[in-house]
Coordinates of C-alpha atoms in Angstrom, one line a residue:
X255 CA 0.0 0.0 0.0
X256 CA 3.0 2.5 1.0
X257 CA 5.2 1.9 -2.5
X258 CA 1.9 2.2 -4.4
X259 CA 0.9 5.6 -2.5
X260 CA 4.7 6.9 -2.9
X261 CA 4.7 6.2 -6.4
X262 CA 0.8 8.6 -6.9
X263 CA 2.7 11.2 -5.3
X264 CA 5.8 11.2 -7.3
X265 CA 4.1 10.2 -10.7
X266 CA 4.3 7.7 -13.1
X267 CA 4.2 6.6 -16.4
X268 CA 3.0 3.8 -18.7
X269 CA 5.4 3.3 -22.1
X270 CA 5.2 0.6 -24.6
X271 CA 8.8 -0.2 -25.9
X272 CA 9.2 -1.5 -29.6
X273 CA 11.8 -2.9 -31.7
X274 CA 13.7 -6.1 -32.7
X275 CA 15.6 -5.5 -29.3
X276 CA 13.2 -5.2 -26.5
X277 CA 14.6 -7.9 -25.0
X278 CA 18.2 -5.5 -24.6
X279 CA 16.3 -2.9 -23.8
X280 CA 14.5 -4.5 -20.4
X281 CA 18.5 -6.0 -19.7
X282 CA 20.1 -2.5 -19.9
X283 CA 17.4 -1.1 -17.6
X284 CA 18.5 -3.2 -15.1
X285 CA 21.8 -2.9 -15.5
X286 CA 21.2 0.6 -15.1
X287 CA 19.3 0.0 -12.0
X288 CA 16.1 1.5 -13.5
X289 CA 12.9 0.3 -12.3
X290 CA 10.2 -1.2 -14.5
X291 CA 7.0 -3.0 -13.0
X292 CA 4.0 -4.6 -14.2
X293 CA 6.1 -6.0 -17.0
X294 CA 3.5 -7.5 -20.1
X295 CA 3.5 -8.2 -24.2
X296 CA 1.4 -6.5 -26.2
X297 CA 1.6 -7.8 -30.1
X298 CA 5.4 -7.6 -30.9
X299 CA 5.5 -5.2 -28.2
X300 CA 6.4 -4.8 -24.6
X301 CA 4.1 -2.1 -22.0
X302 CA 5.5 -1.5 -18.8
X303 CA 5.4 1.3 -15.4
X304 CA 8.2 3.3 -15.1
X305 CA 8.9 6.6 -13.0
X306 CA 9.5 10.2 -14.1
X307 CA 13.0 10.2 -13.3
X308 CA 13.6 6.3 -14.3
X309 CA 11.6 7.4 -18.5
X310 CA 14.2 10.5 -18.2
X311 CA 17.2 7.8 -18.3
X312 CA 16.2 6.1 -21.1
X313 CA 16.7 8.4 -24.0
X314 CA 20.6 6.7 -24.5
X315 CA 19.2 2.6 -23.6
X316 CA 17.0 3.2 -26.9
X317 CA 19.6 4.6 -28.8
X318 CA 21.5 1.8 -27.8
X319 CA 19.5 -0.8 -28.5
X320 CA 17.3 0.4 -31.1
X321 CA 14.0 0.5 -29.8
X322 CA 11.1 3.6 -29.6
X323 CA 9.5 4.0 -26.0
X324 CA 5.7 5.6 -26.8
X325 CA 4.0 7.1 -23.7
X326 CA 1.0 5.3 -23.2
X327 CA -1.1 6.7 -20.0
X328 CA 0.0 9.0 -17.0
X329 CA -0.8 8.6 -13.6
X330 CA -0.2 10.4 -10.4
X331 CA -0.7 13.4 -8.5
X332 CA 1.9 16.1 -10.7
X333 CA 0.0 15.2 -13.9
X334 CA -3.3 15.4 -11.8
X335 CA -2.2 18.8 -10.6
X336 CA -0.9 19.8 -14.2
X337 CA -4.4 19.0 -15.8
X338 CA -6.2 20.9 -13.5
X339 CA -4.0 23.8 -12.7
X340 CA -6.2 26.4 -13.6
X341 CA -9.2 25.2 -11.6
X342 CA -8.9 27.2 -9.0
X343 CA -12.2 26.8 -7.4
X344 CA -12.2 22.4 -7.2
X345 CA -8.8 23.0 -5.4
X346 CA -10.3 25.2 -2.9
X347 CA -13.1 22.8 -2.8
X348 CA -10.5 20.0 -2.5
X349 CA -8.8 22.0 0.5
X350 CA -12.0 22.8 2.2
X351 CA -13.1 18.6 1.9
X352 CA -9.6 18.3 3.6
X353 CA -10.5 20.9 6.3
X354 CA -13.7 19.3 6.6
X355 CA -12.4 15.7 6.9
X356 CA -9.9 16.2 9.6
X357 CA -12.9 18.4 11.7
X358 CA -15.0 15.2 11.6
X359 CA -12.3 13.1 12.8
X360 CA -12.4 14.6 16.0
X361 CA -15.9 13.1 16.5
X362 CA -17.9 9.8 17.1
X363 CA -20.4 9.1 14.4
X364 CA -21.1 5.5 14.6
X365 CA -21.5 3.2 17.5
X366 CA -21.1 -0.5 17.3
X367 CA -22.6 -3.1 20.0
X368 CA -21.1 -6.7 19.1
X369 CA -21.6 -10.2 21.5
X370 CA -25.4 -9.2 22.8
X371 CA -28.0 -11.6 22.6
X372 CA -30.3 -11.0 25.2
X373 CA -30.1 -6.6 25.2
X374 CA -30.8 -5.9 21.6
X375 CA -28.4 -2.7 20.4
X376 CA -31.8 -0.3 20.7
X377 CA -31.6 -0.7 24.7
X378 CA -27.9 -0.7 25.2
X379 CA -27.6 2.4 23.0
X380 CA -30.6 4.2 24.6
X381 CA -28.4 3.3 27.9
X382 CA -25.1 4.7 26.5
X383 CA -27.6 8.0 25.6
X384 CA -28.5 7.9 29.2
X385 CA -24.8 8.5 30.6
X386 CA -24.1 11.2 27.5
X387 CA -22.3 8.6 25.1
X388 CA -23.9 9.5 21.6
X389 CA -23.3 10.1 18.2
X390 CA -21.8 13.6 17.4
X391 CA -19.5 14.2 20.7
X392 CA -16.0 14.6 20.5
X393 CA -14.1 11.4 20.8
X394 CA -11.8 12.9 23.5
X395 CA -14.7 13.8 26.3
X396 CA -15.4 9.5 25.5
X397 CA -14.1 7.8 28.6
X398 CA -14.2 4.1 27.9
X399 CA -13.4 2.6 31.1
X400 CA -16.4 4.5 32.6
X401 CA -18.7 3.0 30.0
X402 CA -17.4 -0.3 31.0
X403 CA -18.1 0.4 34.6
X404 CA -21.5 1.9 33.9
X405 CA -22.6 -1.0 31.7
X406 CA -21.5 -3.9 34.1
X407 CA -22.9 -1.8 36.8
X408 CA -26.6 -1.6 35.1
X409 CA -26.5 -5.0 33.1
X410 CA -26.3 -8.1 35.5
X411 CA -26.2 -10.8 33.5
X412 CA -23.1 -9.4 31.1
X413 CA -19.8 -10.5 32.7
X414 CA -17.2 -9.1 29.9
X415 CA -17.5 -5.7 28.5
X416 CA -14.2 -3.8 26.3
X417 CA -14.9 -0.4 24.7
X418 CA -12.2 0.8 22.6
X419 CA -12.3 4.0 19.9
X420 CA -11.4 2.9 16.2
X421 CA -11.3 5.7 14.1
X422 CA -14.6 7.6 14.5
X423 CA -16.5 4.7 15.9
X424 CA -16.7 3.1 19.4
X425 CA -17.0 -0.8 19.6
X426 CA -18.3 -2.1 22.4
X427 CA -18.5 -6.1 22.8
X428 CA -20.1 -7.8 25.6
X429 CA -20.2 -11.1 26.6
X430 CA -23.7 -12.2 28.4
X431 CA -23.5 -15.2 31.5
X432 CA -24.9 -18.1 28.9
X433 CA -26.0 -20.3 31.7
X434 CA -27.7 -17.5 33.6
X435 CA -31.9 -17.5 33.4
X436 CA -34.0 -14.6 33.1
X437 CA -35.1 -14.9 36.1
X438 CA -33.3 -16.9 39.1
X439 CA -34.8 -20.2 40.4
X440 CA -35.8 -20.2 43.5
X441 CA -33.9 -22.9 45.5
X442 CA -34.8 -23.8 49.1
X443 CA -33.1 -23.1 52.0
X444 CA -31.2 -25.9 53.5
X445 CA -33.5 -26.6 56.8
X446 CA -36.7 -27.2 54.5
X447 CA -36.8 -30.2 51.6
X448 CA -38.2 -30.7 48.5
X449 CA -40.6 -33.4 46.5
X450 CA -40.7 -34.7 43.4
X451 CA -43.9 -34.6 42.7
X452 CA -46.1 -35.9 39.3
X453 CA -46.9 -33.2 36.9
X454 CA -49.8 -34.7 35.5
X455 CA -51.6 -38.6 35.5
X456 CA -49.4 -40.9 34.3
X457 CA -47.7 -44.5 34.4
X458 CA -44.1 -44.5 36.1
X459 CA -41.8 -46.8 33.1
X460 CA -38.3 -45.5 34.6
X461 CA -37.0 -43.9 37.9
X462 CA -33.8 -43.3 38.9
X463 CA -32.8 -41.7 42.2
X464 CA -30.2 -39.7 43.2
X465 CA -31.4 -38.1 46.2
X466 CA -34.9 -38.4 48.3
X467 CA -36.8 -41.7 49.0
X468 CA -38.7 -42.9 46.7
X469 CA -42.6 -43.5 47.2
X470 CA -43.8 -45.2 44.1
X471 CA -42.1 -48.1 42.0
X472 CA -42.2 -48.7 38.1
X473 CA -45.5 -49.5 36.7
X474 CA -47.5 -47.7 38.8
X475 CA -50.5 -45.5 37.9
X476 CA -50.2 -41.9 39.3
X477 CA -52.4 -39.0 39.6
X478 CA -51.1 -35.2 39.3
X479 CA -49.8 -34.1 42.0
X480 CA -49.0 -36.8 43.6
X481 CA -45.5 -37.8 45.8
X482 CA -43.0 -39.9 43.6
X483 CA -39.8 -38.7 46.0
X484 CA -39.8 -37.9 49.1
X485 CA -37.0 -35.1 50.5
X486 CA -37.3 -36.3 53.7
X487 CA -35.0 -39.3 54.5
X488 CA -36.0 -41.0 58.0
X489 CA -32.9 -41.0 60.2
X490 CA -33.9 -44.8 62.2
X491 CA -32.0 -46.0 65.4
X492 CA -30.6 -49.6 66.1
X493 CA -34.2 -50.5 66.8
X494 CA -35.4 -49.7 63.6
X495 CA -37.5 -46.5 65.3
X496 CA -37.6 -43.5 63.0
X497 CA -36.0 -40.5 65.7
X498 CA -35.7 -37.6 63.0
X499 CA -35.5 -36.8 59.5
X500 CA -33.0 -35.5 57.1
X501 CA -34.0 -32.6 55.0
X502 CA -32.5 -33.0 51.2
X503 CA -33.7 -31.6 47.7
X504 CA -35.0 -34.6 45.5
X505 CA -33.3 -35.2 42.5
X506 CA -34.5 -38.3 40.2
X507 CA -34.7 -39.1 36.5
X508 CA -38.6 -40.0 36.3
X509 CA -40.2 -41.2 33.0
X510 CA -44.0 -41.5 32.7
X511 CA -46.1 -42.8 29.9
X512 CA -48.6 -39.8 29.4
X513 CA -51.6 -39.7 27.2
X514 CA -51.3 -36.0 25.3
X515 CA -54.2 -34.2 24.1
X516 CA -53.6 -33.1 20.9
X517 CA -55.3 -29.7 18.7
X518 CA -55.1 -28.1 16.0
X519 CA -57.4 -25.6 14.1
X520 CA -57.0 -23.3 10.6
X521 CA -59.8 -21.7 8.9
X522 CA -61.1 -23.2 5.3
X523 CA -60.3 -19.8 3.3
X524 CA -57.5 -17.3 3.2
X525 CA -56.3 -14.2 1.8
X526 CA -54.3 -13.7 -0.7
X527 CA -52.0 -10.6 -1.6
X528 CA -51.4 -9.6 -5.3
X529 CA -49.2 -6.7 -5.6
X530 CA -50.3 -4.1 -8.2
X531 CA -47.0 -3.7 -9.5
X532 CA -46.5 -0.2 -8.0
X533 CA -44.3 1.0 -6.0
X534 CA -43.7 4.6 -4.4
X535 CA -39.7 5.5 -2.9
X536 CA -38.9 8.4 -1.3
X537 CA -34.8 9.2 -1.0
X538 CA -33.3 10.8 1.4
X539 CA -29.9 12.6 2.5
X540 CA -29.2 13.1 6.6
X541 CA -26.1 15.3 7.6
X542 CA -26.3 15.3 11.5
X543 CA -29.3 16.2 12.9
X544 CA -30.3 17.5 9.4
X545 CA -32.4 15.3 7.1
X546 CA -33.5 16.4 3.6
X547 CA -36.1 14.0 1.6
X548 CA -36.2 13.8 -2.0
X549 CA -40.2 12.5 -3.2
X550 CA -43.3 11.8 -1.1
X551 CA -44.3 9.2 0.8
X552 CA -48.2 10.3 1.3
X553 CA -50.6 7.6 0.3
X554 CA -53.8 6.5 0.7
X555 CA -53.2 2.7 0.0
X556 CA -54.9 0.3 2.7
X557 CA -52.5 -2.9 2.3
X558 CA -48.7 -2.1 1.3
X559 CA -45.2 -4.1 1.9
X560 CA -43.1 -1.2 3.5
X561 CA -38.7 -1.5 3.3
X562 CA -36.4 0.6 4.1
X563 CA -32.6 0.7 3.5
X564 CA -29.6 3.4 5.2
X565 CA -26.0 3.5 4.2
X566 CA -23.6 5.7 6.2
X567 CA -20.5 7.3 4.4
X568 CA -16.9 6.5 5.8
X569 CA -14.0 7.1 4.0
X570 CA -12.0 4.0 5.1
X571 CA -11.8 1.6 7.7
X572 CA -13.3 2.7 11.0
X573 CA -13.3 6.6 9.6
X574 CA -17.2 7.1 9.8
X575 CA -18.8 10.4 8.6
X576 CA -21.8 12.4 9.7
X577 CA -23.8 11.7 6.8
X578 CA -26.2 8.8 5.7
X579 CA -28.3 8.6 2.3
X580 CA -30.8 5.7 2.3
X581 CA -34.6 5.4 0.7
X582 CA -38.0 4.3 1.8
X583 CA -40.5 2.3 -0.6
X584 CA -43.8 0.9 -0.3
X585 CA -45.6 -1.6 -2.3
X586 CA -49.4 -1.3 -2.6
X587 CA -51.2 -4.9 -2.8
X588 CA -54.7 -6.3 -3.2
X589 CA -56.2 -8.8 -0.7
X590 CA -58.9 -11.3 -1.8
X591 CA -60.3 -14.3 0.1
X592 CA -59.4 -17.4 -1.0
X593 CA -60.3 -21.6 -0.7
X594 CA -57.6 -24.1 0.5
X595 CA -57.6 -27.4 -1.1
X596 CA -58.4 -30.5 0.4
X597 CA -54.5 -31.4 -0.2
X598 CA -53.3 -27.8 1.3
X599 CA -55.3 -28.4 4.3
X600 CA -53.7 -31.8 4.9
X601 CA -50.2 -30.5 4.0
X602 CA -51.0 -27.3 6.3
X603 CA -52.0 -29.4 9.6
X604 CA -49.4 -32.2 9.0
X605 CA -46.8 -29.7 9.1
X606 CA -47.9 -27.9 11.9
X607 CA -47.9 -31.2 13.7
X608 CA -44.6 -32.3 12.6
X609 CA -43.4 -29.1 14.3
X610 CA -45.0 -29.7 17.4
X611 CA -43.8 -33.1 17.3
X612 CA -40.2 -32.0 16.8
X613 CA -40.7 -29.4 19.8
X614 CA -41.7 -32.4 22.1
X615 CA -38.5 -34.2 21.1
X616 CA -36.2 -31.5 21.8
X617 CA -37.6 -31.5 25.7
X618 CA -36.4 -35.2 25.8
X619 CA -40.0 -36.5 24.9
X620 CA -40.6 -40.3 23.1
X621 CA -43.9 -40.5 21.0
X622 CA -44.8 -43.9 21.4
X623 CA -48.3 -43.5 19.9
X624 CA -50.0 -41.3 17.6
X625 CA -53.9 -40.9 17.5
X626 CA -53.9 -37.9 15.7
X627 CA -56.4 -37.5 12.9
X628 CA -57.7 -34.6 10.4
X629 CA -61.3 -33.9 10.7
X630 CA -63.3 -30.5 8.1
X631 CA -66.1 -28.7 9.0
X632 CA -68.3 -26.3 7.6
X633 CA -65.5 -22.7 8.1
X634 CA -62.7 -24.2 9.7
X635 CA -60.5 -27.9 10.0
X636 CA -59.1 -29.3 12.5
X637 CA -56.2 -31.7 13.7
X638 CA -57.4 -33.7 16.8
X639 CA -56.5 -37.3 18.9
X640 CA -53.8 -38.0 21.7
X641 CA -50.1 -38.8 21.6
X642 CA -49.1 -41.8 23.7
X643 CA -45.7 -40.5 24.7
X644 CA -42.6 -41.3 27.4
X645 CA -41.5 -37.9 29.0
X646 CA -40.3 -36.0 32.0
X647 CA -43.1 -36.0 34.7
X648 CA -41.2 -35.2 38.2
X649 CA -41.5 -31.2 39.2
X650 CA -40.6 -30.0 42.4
X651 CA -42.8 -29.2 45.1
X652 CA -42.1 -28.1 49.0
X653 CA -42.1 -31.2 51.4
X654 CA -45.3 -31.2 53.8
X655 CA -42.7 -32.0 57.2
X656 CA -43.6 -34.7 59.3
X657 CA -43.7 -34.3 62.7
X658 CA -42.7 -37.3 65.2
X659 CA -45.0 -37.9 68.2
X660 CA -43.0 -36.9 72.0
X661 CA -42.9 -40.1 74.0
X662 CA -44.7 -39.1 76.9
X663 CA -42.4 -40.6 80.2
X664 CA -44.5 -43.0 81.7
X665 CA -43.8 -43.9 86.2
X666 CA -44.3 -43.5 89.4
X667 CA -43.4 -39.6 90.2
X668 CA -40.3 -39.5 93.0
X669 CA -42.0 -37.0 95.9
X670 CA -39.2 -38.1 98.6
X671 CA -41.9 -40.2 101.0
X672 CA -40.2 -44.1 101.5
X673 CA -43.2 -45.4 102.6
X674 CA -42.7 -45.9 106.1
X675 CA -44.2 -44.6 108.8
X676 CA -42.7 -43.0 112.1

């Protein structure tokens, strides 16, 4: 990038060399250490890049040799200057874009958010608004370790925050606690336990137990709600008498074959959307806080597709300017009801229950059974039947503590008196 940028500011030259000697020629300017680049054959004929100074050498090489050097194409800043010379106002124009350019630079027009997933860019950026980080401040006032601070400060669940200028942006990447929930689980404190209880009626086909006692074996029927672990685990003496309980959290792998209800309903008719093959756009040019529109985007249409599309300039890189160009256009459409086929109807409902079906296998659930069938009626069909299927059943529940009866202390009461009399 340097030699090419060195060589625009000296100037160049493109020369095609002929004669029965071009080989000579292309040896003596190396011997004379002149440099030639982008070396290629043109019909009998060699073109070639050489400098200003290096084209100045050559006058006794093609003397020498016998060859003619023809100036094909100039490039570079003199000749650019040279052409123009007497355009006095683009140079002033030129020198006031350079003025112009280096005021900018001193400012932050774009801000980036990168690694979010659960804060989309509108929030964070409405935050950074909040503590005076916007577009259109000068990038010195921007303190990024404060907007570090501030973020982790207001934001929780993000455990990694960098802010770093580049050019006349600020990048700001976050990384969010992945494992974290939206909201925390409540878990219970140590002194109280928990059940595993049956979310709903069931058959038990698998249990294993980690922790807890377990209160029903495999094949049993179970209602909802009812206990399938216990968290209390009966602390029993050498004479097999229960003299306490341990408190624990139950944790068990519980299958249950449940019997799903299953239904589905779409309407017999639709509507469908033909476009009338117009379409209104209205341009548009923003420079700051300053936006100038080009067309009219008034209509009275009642159904329209709407997109919209910004660019913002920068010269290069992360060198961002205050100024954005983009356009809005709508396209009008015509809605009209319309009849599903028997087949679309089919293909409709048995995709929608393929999705559902796929949604019950990503929460670890088997289908064992499927009872599912199509039935019309007179405005709408419908998808209906049960899903035998093994899944998940055990949910926690807080342990109703039992209590151990006091053993009242039984015998004759000790008042002193022997018996005797004096």
């Amino acid at each position: 990038m340097l030699p090419r940028l060195i060589r625009y500011f000296k100037g160049y030259l493109r020369i095609r060399v002929k004669g029965t000697y071009a080989e000579r020629f292309l040896n003596a300017c190396g011997h004379k250490n002149i440099f030639l680049w982008d070396i290629k054959p043109s019909g009998g004929s060699y073109e070639m890049n050489i400098s200003i100074r290096g084209f100045r050498k050559l006058k006794p090489i093609i003397r020498k040799t016998g060859t003619k050097a023809v100036i094909v194409k100039r490039f570079g800043l003199p000749f650019f200057l040279q052409k123009y010379r007497r355009r006095k106002v683009f140079f002033a124009g030129a020198l006031l874009c350079l003025c112009l350019i280096w005021l900018f630079s001193g400012f932050l027009w774009n801000i980036e958010i990168r690694g979010n997933l659960t804060y989309t860019d509108e929030d964070l950026l409405e935050f950074l608004q909040s503590t005076d980080v916007r577009n259109g401040m000068p990038v010195r006032d921007i303190d990024c370790g404060q907007i570090v601070k501030d973020i982790r400060r207001q934001y929780n669940n993000i455990i990694w925050v960098s802010a770093s200028i580049e050019g006349t942006r600020l990048l700001v990447q976050v990384k969010e606690n992945e494992t974290a929930t939206s909201q925390e689980e409540e878990r219970p404190e140590p002194e109280t336990a928990m059940d595993l209880v049956s979310g709903q009626d069931c058959v038990i086909t698998s249990m294993i137990v980690r922790q807890g006692v377990p209160q029903v074996e495999e094949g049993a029927a179970v209602k909802k709600g009812e206990i399938l672990v216990s968290g209390q685990v009966p602390v029993i003496n050498d004479a097999k008498e229960v003299i306490g309980f341990q408190y624990h959290v139950s944790d068990a792998d519980i299958i249950g074959q449940v019997e799903l209800p299953y239904e589905d309903e779409m309407p017999l008719t639709y509507q469908e959307k033909k476009e009338l093959g117009i379409e209104k756009a209205q341009y548009f040019l923003r420079l700051g806080s300053l936006r100038v529109s080009l067309g009219s985007f008034s209509h009275s249409y009642e159904h329209f597709h709407g997109d919209s599309v910004q660019w913002q300039g920068r010269l290069f890189g992360n060198f961002y300017l205050p100024v954005s160009w983009g356009a809005r256009t709508i396209r009008p459409y015509e809605e009209s009801e319309k009849a599903y086929s028997a087949q679309e109807i089919r293909e409709n409902l048995t995709a929608r229950f393929s999705g559902y079906c796929e949604d019950l296998g990503k929460k670890g659930v088997e289908i064992i059974e499927n009872d599912v069938k199509i039935y019309t009626g007179s405005h709408t069909a419908q998808a209906k039947g049960t899903l035998t299927v093994l899944m998940p059943i055990g949910e926690e529940a807080p342990s109703k503590l039992i209590e151990l009866p006091q053993n009242e202390q039984s015998g004759e009461e000790a008042d002193g008196n022997d018996g005797s009399s004096n």
